[in-house]
GROMACS .gro file of C-alpha atoms in nm:
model
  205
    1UNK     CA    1   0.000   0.000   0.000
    2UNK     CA    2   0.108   0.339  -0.125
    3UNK     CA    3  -0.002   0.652   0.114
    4UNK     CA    4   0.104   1.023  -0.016
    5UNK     CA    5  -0.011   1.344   0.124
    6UNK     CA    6   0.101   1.743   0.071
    7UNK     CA    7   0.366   1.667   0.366
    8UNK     CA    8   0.490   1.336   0.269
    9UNK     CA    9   0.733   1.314   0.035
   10UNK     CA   10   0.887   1.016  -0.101
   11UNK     CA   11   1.195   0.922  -0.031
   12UNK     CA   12   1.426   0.986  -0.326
   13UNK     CA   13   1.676   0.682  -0.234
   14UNK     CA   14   1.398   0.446  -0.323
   15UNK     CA   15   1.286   0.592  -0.615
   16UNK     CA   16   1.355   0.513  -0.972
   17UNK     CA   17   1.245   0.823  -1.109
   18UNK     CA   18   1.499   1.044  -0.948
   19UNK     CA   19   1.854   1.104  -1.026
   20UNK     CA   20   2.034   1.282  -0.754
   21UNK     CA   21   2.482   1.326  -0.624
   22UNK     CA   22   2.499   1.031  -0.355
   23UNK     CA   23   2.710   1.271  -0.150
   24UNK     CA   24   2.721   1.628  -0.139
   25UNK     CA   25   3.014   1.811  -0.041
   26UNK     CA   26   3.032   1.990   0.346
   27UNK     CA   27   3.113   2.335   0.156
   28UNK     CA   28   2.722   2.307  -0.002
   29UNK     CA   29   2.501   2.259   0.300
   30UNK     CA   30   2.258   2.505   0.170
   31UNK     CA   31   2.251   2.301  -0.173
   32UNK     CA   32   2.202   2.000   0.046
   33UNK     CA   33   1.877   2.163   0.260
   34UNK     CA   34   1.739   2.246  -0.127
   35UNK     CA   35   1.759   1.882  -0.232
   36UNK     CA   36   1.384   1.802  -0.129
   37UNK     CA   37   1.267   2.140  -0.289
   38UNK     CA   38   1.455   1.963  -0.626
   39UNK     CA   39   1.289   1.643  -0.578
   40UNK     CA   40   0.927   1.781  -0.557
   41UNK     CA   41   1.017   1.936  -0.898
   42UNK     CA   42   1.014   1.595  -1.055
   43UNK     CA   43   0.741   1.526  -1.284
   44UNK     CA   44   0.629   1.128  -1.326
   45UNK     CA   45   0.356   1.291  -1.583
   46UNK     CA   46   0.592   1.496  -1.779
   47UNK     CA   47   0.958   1.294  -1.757
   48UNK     CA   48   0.746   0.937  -1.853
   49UNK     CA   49   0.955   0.763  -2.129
   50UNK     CA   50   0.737   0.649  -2.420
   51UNK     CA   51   0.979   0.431  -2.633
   52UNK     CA   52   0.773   0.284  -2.894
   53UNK     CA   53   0.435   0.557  -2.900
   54UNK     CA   54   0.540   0.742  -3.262
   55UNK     CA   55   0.770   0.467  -3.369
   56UNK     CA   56   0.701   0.399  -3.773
   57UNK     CA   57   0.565   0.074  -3.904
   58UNK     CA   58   0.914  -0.004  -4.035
   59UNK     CA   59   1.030   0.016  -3.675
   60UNK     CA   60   0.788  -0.166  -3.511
   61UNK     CA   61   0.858  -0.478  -3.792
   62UNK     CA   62   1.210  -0.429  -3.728
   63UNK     CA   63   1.143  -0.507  -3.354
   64UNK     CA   64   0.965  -0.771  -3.436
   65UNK     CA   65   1.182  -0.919  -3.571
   66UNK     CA   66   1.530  -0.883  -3.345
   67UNK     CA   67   1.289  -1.051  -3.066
   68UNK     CA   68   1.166  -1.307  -3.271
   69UNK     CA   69   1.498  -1.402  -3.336
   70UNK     CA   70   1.538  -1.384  -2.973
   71UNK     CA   71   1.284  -1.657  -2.904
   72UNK     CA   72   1.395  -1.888  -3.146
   73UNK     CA   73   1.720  -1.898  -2.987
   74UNK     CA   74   1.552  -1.972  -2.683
   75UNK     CA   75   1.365  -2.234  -2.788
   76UNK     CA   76   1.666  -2.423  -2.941
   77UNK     CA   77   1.870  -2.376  -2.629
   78UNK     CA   78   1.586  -2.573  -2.491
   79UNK     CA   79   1.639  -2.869  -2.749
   80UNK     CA   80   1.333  -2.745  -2.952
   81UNK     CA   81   1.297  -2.802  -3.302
   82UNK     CA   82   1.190  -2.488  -3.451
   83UNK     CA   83   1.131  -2.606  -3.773
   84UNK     CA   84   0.919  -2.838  -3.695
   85UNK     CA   85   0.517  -2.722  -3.770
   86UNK     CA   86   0.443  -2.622  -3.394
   87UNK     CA   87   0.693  -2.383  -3.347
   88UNK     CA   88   0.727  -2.243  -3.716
   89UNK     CA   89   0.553  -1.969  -3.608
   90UNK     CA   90   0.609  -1.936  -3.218
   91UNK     CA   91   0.913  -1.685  -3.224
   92UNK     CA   92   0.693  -1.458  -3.380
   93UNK     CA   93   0.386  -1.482  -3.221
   94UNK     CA   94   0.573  -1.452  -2.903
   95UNK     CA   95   0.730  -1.145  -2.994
   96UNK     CA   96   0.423  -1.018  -3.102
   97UNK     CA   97   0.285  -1.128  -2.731
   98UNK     CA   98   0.567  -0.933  -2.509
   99UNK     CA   99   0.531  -0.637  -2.687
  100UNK     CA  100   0.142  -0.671  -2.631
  101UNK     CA  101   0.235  -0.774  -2.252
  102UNK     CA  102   0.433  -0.445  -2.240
  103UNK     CA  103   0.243  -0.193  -2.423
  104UNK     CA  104   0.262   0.041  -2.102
  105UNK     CA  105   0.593   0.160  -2.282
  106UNK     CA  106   0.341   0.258  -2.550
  107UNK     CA  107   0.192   0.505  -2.341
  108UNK     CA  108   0.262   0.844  -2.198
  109UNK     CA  109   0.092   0.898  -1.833
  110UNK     CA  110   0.004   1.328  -1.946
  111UNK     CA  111  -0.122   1.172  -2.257
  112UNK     CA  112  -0.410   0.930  -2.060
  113UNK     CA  113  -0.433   1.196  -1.775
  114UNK     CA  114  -0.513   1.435  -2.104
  115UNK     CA  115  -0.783   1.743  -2.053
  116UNK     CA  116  -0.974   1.502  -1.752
  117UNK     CA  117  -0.928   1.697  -1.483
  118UNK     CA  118  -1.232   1.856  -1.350
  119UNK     CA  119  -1.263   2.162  -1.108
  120UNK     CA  120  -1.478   2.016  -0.810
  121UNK     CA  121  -1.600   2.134  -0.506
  122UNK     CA  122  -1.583   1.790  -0.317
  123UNK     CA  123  -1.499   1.679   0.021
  124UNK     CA  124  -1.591   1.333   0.032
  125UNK     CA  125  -1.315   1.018  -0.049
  126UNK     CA  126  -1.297   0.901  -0.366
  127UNK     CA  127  -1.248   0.514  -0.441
  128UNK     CA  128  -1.206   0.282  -0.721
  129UNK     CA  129  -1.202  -0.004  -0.663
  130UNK     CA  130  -1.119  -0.370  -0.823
  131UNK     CA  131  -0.932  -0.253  -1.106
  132UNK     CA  132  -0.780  -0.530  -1.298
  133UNK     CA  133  -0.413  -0.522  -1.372
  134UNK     CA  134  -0.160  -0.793  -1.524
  135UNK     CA  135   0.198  -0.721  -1.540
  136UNK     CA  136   0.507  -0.895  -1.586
  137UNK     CA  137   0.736  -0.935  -1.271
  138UNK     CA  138   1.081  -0.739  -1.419
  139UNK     CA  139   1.322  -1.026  -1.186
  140UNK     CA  140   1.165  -1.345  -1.378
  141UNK     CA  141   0.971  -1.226  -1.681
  142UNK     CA  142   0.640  -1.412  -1.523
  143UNK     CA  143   0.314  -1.273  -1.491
  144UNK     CA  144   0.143  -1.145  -1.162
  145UNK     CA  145  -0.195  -1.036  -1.181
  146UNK     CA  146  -0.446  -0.895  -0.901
  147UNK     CA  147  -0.628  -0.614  -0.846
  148UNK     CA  148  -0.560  -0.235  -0.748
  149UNK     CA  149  -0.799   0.005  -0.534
  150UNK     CA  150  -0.714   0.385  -0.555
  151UNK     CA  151  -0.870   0.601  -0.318
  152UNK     CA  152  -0.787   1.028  -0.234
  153UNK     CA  153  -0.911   1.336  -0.101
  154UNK     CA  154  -0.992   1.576  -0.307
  155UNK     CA  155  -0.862   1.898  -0.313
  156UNK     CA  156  -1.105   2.110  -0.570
  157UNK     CA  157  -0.990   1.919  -0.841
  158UNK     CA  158  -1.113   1.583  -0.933
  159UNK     CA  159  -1.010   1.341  -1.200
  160UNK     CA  160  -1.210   1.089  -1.440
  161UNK     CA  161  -1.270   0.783  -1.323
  162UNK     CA  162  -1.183   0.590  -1.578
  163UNK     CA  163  -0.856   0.776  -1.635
  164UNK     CA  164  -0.750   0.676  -1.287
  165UNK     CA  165  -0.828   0.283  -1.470
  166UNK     CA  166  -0.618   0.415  -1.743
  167UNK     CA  167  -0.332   0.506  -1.523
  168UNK     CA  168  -0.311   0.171  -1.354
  169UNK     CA  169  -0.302   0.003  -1.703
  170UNK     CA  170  -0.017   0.247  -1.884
  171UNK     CA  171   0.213   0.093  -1.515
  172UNK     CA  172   0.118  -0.216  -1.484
  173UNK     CA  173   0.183  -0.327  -1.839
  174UNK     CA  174   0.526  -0.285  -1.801
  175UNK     CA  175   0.805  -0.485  -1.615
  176UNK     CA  176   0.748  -0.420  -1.273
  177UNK     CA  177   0.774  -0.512  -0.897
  178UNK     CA  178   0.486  -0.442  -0.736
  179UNK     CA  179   0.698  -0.194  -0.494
  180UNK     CA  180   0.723   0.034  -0.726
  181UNK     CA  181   0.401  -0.010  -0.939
  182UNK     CA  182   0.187   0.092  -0.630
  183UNK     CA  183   0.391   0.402  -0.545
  184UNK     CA  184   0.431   0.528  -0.911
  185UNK     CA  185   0.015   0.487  -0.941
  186UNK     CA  186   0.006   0.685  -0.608
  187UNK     CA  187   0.257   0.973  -0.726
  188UNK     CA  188   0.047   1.011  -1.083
  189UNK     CA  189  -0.270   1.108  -0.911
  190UNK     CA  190  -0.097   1.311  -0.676
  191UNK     CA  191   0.046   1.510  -0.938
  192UNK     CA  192  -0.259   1.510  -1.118
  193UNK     CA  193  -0.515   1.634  -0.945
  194UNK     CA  194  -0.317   1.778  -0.597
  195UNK     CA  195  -0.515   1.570  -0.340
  196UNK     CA  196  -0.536   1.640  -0.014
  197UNK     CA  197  -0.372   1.216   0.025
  198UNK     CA  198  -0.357   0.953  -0.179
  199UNK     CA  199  -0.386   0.572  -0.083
  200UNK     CA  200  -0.331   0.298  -0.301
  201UNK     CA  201  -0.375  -0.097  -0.204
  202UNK     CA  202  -0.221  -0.378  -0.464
  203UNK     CA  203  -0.347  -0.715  -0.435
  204UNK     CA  204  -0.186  -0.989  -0.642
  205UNK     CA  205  -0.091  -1.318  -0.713
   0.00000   0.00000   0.00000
């Protein structure tokens, strides 16, 4: 579970998203007690990587093909016959699968999060829950699957419910740990909408 409010702010050590000096020299201690103020500047909406969103169809064939080749090695390292009518097709059907799996790297978080943000008088909690995810663990390349509940506070500002869905997906269908996948879900809204907290529960399997 994933909590964030305005006064909580994650720690940077943990965080993939951050880039900071491990040390900072004694002569800077007022560029040390600005570090947080940095941090908070950090945008998991704006800095997202999309790696494949514009690529061209030659590209995408391209890729295709390197991991097809991939898989076939694979499956002749496992004394497979690739030749034979089964698996004459497998490498690239399962290339064509993994990129499927991880179409999150598709996906640009602004570009879901979009113009769906609503100004909103509301005080009461708002929860989804039960949102399906699948994602691939990134230690073993196996699949974990569950659900995810997102609940916060609003703060005048509310955001579409199914974008919050949407967010979950662009994650999730990436290689992940399930660390990180719940706190990155948890940061997005936060930086989306400005909540007065943000609490996110992952349940998989």
């Amino acid at each position: 579970m994933a909590l964030s409010n305005n006064n909580n702010l994650v720690n940077p050590s943990t965080s993939g998203n951050y880039s900071l000096p491990a040390t900072v020299p004694d002569a800077r201690e007022e560029e040390e007690n600005d570090l947080p103020n940095l941090v908070r500047q950090v945008s998991i909406l704006q800095t997202d990587k999309v790696l494949r969103d514009h690529d061209n169809k030659q590209i995408c064939a391209e890729r295709v093909e390197t991991i097809s080749n991939c898989y076939a090695e694979i499956l002749n390292s496992l004394g497979e016959d690739i030749h034979r009518q089964g698996l004459l097709k497998t490498p690239k059907r399962a290339a064509e699968a993994i990129l499927f799996f991880t179409k999150g790297y598709e996906q640009a978080v602004s570009d879901v999060v979009s113009d769906a943000v609503f100004d909103e008088e509301c005080d009461n909690m708002v929860v989804i829950k039960d949102i399906d995810i699948f994602s691939l663990c990134e230690h073993h390349l196996v699949p974990f699957f569950g659900k995810v509940s997102v609940g916060y506070l609003p703060n005048k500002k509310v955001i579409g419910l199914s974008k919050v869905a949407r967010i979950v997906e662009v994650f999730s269908r990436r290689l992940q740990v399930q660390e990180r996948l719940t706190r990155e879900i948890a940061e997005a809204v936060k930086e989306a909408v400005d909540p007065r907290g943000v609490g996110v529960i992952v349940e998989c399997v």
